[in-house]
């Protein structure tokens, strides 16, 4: 009967102690596994997001240039307006000529494009849905809850919220390119229910000139995941009405203009040559082209933070776990001094006695790994999602709070000053408008960057096994220090 | 294979206050020795030196002409000597049979892993298969001591040392244990050294050694 058999006998006969040790090691291994899962999931998400984000280029207002220009001109003139005592500036974001957008779309390597424009309108004869999210924003623009948001798109099918199934058409159809220059709209199910609206019903709204416009409901969608995740400044999706971009531009008084165009390229390697060619067709003082890889870098920061945090979790838990197990083992070995003395008296070497303790702990760690494999996935998933939500929210809050171009606060603030009844807003209506909106869209829309899909695979188990062996070896070495000081006679005569 | 003690001197404090001084003794095979003496006279300490559990201040314990420290204390304990303790010192998470098999494995005995051999030896001291497969904590003191004796005689060690092996046993069981030691010494050609307080046990030995006034005398 060698030391491995003795280890097995000890574990199976001393069930209470084995259970206690298994509990402690399971807790340690579960946290290590959770950390590994989050880390792996974050890396995979980043890689997948990079792959999926690598084929789009967005044309939008160059807010940074416009902001700088506005600042320099406002400091030397009296054109600055005051907003609650703070200097502000007025800047129309819906400035992209449709003709320019279409000219760029004709360039080679463009497989498709999505124009977006937005507006806010005052309901005429129907009621908006009141919800807690629509009037509790403390950051960025204050939402005017008496107005509905018009979100103009080329097609709803190309909209990230529909693509990611956050929004689902439940009745009728979505917006198509054939809806250009029509008053067809798609409304949210709660808004439809509250006002007894069905496909084919009509609603009236007041546009930017306070003129009444009649819109025809061609579809009803359900917002499964609210755009509240897009952060401050985002509109309650229940009051968001989808239309063709032509209608949104018209309602905001910006006929023939859109706020964003997202070009999907056939080949991501042609991204730079596309940008170079497209730049020739635009005024870079007012417009800018942002590649998806640039956006990816900005949007990927929360995921990087999660990855870094997970890595720290793994190492902190591994080190603390080793120390805890080492101390537990020291106490257990102290209790087993008599047994060690007997084994030494029988002629067993100290190395084999330590080997027995290592084998015992390793068997416990193996069992813990199996248990961790089951529960670690759940904990990793839950913890990872909390982390990514926290990171995403922090990033959005920063963007909104800064009030700078690109953040959601700045543009939104500008828009709310524009008109009594309607404004040609982008960011105030939904996050797809403007730079800040695009960030929001990609964060909320790109499932790779706002979800962590943790699953236990062979590689993770292999890594966990490595940590298990490492922790076991170090803890045993720590716990076995007293064994090497023991003299069998001393142990046996002190009993 | 003779066990020899040469010029063994040991003290726990000042060298002038030695427990023993220049002890020279020889223990031969096929002989049962008993060492008697008052409590605190140093019998168990002497046993620990010849068992390779401790090292004296000076002098040597030699086995087959070689100092045991040269053999290596672990090797010596593993192959050349087996010990029976007063407190049995069985591994408490094992059965009687597993204790014996464990000793056979550690000492790399030629009977390593031989269950039948272990069961036969246990049977010889009255531990049947039912008792042999019970956890040792469920056995009586006498039964545990017999298991401890079997563990010592099962291994191939030519020297068997016993520290008060009958200290916790009734007189009937003691007799059985002593006759077992006699049998081991005479039939199995082993050197058996028993440290005891019990005059009956001492009387059963082939050679009776008395430790008194720091001197070992053959009675």
PDB file of N, CA, C and O in Angstrom, chain B residues 176-203:
ATOM      1  N   UNK B 176      -0.160 -14.235  26.148  1.00  0.00           N
ATOM      2  CA  UNK B 176      -0.240 -14.571  24.720  1.00  0.00           C
ATOM      3  C   UNK B 176       0.768 -13.775  23.903  1.00  0.00           C
ATOM      4  O   UNK B 176       1.436 -14.308  23.010  1.00  0.00           O
ATOM      5  N   UNK B 177       0.888 -12.466  24.237  1.00  0.00           N
ATOM      6  CA  UNK B 177       1.798 -11.584  23.492  1.00  0.00           C
ATOM      7  C   UNK B 177       3.248 -12.020  23.740  1.00  0.00           C
ATOM      8  O   UNK B 177       4.055 -12.096  22.812  1.00  0.00           O
ATOM      9  N   UNK B 178       3.546 -12.321  25.000  1.00  0.00           N
ATOM     10  CA  UNK B 178       4.929 -12.710  25.341  1.00  0.00           C
ATOM     11  C   UNK B 178       5.321 -14.016  24.638  1.00  0.00           C
ATOM     12  O   UNK B 178       6.408 -14.124  24.071  1.00  0.00           O
ATOM     13  N   UNK B 179       4.361 -14.958  24.646  1.00  0.00           N
ATOM     14  CA  UNK B 179       4.695 -16.230  23.984  1.00  0.00           C
ATOM     15  C   UNK B 179       4.895 -16.011  22.490  1.00  0.00           C
ATOM     16  O   UNK B 179       5.694 -16.687  21.845  1.00  0.00           O
ATOM     17  N   UNK B 180       4.157 -15.022  21.965  1.00  0.00           N
ATOM     18  CA  UNK B 180       4.314 -14.686  20.542  1.00  0.00           C
ATOM     19  C   UNK B 180       5.724 -14.137  20.279  1.00  0.00           C
ATOM     20  O   UNK B 180       6.384 -14.525  19.301  1.00  0.00           O
ATOM     21  N   UNK B 181       6.187 -13.287  21.191  1.00  0.00           N
ATOM     22  CA  UNK B 181       7.552 -12.732  21.048  1.00  0.00           C
ATOM     23  C   UNK B 181       8.603 -13.836  21.141  1.00  0.00           C
ATOM     24  O   UNK B 181       9.584 -13.839  20.381  1.00  0.00           O
ATOM     25  N   UNK B 182       8.354 -14.764  22.052  1.00  0.00           N
ATOM     26  CA  UNK B 182       9.309 -15.892  22.194  1.00  0.00           C
ATOM     27  C   UNK B 182       9.365 -16.695  20.886  1.00  0.00           C
ATOM     28  O   UNK B 182      10.435 -17.042  20.404  1.00  0.00           O
ATOM     29  N   UNK B 183       8.179 -16.907  20.354  1.00  0.00           N
ATOM     30  CA  UNK B 183       8.067 -17.677  19.109  1.00  0.00           C
ATOM     31  C   UNK B 183       8.803 -16.953  17.970  1.00  0.00           C
ATOM     32  O   UNK B 183       9.529 -17.577  17.185  1.00  0.00           O
ATOM     33  N   UNK B 184       8.579 -15.625  17.908  1.00  0.00           N
ATOM     34  CA  UNK B 184       9.219 -14.840  16.843  1.00  0.00           C
ATOM     35  C   UNK B 184      10.746 -14.934  16.955  1.00  0.00           C
ATOM     36  O   UNK B 184      11.449 -15.126  15.969  1.00  0.00           O
ATOM     37  N   UNK B 185      11.217 -14.796  18.206  1.00  0.00           N
ATOM     38  CA  UNK B 185      12.666 -14.818  18.423  1.00  0.00           C
ATOM     39  C   UNK B 185      13.260 -16.183  18.071  1.00  0.00           C
ATOM     40  O   UNK B 185      14.244 -16.254  17.325  1.00  0.00           O
ATOM     41  N   UNK B 186      12.633 -17.201  18.576  1.00  0.00           N
ATOM     42  CA  UNK B 186      13.239 -18.525  18.433  1.00  0.00           C
ATOM     43  C   UNK B 186      12.947 -19.193  17.086  1.00  0.00           C
ATOM     44  O   UNK B 186      13.830 -19.770  16.490  1.00  0.00           O
ATOM     45  N   UNK B 187      11.712 -19.065  16.594  1.00  0.00           N
ATOM     46  CA  UNK B 187      11.364 -19.746  15.340  1.00  0.00           C
ATOM     47  C   UNK B 187      11.767 -18.934  14.114  1.00  0.00           C
ATOM     48  O   UNK B 187      12.172 -19.487  13.098  1.00  0.00           O
ATOM     49  N   UNK B 188      11.581 -17.585  14.231  1.00  0.00           N
ATOM     50  CA  UNK B 188      11.866 -16.744  13.051  1.00  0.00           C
ATOM     51  C   UNK B 188      13.290 -16.188  13.061  1.00  0.00           C
ATOM     52  O   UNK B 188      13.636 -15.374  12.189  1.00  0.00           O
ATOM     53  N   UNK B 189      14.067 -16.614  14.061  1.00  0.00           N
ATOM     54  CA  UNK B 189      15.486 -16.236  14.121  1.00  0.00           C
ATOM     55  C   UNK B 189      15.691 -14.718  14.190  1.00  0.00           C
ATOM     56  O   UNK B 189      16.538 -14.152  13.497  1.00  0.00           O
ATOM     57  N   UNK B 190      14.876 -14.074  15.025  1.00  0.00           N
ATOM     58  CA  UNK B 190      14.961 -12.611  15.114  1.00  0.00           C
ATOM     59  C   UNK B 190      15.511 -12.180  16.468  1.00  0.00           C
ATOM     60  O   UNK B 190      15.439 -12.919  17.445  1.00  0.00           O
ATOM     61  N   UNK B 191      16.035 -10.968  16.472  1.00  0.00           N
ATOM     62  CA  UNK B 191      16.489 -10.380  17.734  1.00  0.00           C
ATOM     63  C   UNK B 191      15.300  -9.581  18.279  1.00  0.00           C
ATOM     64  O   UNK B 191      14.825  -8.658  17.617  1.00  0.00           O
ATOM     65  N   UNK B 192      14.815  -9.968  19.458  1.00  0.00           N
ATOM     66  CA  UNK B 192      13.655  -9.259  20.022  1.00  0.00           C
ATOM     67  C   UNK B 192      14.082  -8.602  21.331  1.00  0.00           C
ATOM     68  O   UNK B 192      14.619  -9.270  22.222  1.00  0.00           O
ATOM     69  N   UNK B 193      13.886  -7.312  21.431  1.00  0.00           N
ATOM     70  CA  UNK B 193      14.262  -6.569  22.650  1.00  0.00           C
ATOM     71  C   UNK B 193      13.000  -5.912  23.202  1.00  0.00           C
ATOM     72  O   UNK B 193      12.348  -5.124  22.510  1.00  0.00           O
ATOM     73  N   UNK B 194      12.672  -6.248  24.428  1.00  0.00           N
ATOM     74  CA  UNK B 194      11.458  -5.699  25.042  1.00  0.00           C
ATOM     75  C   UNK B 194      11.836  -4.829  26.243  1.00  0.00           C
ATOM     76  O   UNK B 194      12.581  -5.263  27.118  1.00  0.00           O
ATOM     77  N   UNK B 195      11.340  -3.614  26.257  1.00  0.00           N
ATOM     78  CA  UNK B 195      11.485  -2.745  27.424  1.00  0.00           C
ATOM     79  C   UNK B 195      10.226  -2.921  28.256  1.00  0.00           C
ATOM     80  O   UNK B 195       9.111  -2.806  27.721  1.00  0.00           O
ATOM     81  N   UNK B 196      10.387  -3.245  29.519  1.00  0.00           N
ATOM     82  CA  UNK B 196       9.186  -3.524  30.333  1.00  0.00           C
ATOM     83  C   UNK B 196       9.383  -3.198  31.811  1.00  0.00           C
ATOM     84  O   UNK B 196      10.503  -3.077  32.308  1.00  0.00           O
ATOM     85  N   UNK B 197       8.229  -3.032  32.460  1.00  0.00           N
ATOM     86  CA  UNK B 197       8.209  -2.907  33.921  1.00  0.00           C
ATOM     87  C   UNK B 197       7.817  -4.233  34.548  1.00  0.00           C
ATOM     88  O   UNK B 197       7.993  -4.457  35.725  1.00  0.00           O
ATOM     89  N   UNK B 198       7.189  -5.044  33.711  1.00  0.00           N
ATOM     90  CA  UNK B 198       6.540  -6.264  34.177  1.00  0.00           C
ATOM     91  C   UNK B 198       7.567  -7.380  34.409  1.00  0.00           C
ATOM     92  O   UNK B 198       8.248  -7.822  33.482  1.00  0.00           O
ATOM     93  N   UNK B 199       7.651  -7.805  35.657  1.00  0.00           N
ATOM     94  CA  UNK B 199       8.629  -8.852  35.995  1.00  0.00           C
ATOM     95  C   UNK B 199       8.335 -10.167  35.278  1.00  0.00           C
ATOM     96  O   UNK B 199       9.259 -10.903  34.926  1.00  0.00           O
ATOM     97  N   UNK B 200       7.039 -10.452  35.080  1.00  0.00           N
ATOM     98  CA  UNK B 200       6.670 -11.694  34.377  1.00  0.00           C
ATOM     99  C   UNK B 200       7.192 -11.686  32.947  1.00  0.00           C
ATOM    100  O   UNK B 200       7.662 -12.687  32.445  1.00  0.00           O
ATOM    101  N   UNK B 201       7.074 -10.509  32.330  1.00  0.00           N
ATOM    102  CA  UNK B 201       7.557 -10.375  30.955  1.00  0.00           C
ATOM    103  C   UNK B 201       9.077 -10.504  30.953  1.00  0.00           C
ATOM    104  O   UNK B 201       9.659 -11.233  30.131  1.00  0.00           O
ATOM    105  N   UNK B 202       9.687  -9.811  31.905  1.00  0.00           N
ATOM    106  CA  UNK B 202      11.154  -9.833  31.986  1.00  0.00           C
ATOM    107  C   UNK B 202      11.666 -11.265  32.201  1.00  0.00           C
ATOM    108  O   UNK B 202      12.652 -11.684  31.595  1.00  0.00           O
ATOM    109  N   UNK B 203      10.915 -11.985  33.023  1.00  0.00           N
ATOM    110  CA  UNK B 203      11.331 -13.354  33.347  1.00  0.00           C
ATOM    111  C   UNK B 203      11.244 -14.291  32.149  1.00  0.00           C
ATOM    112  O   UNK B 203      11.973 -15.285  32.067  1.00  0.00           O
TER     113      UNK B 203
END
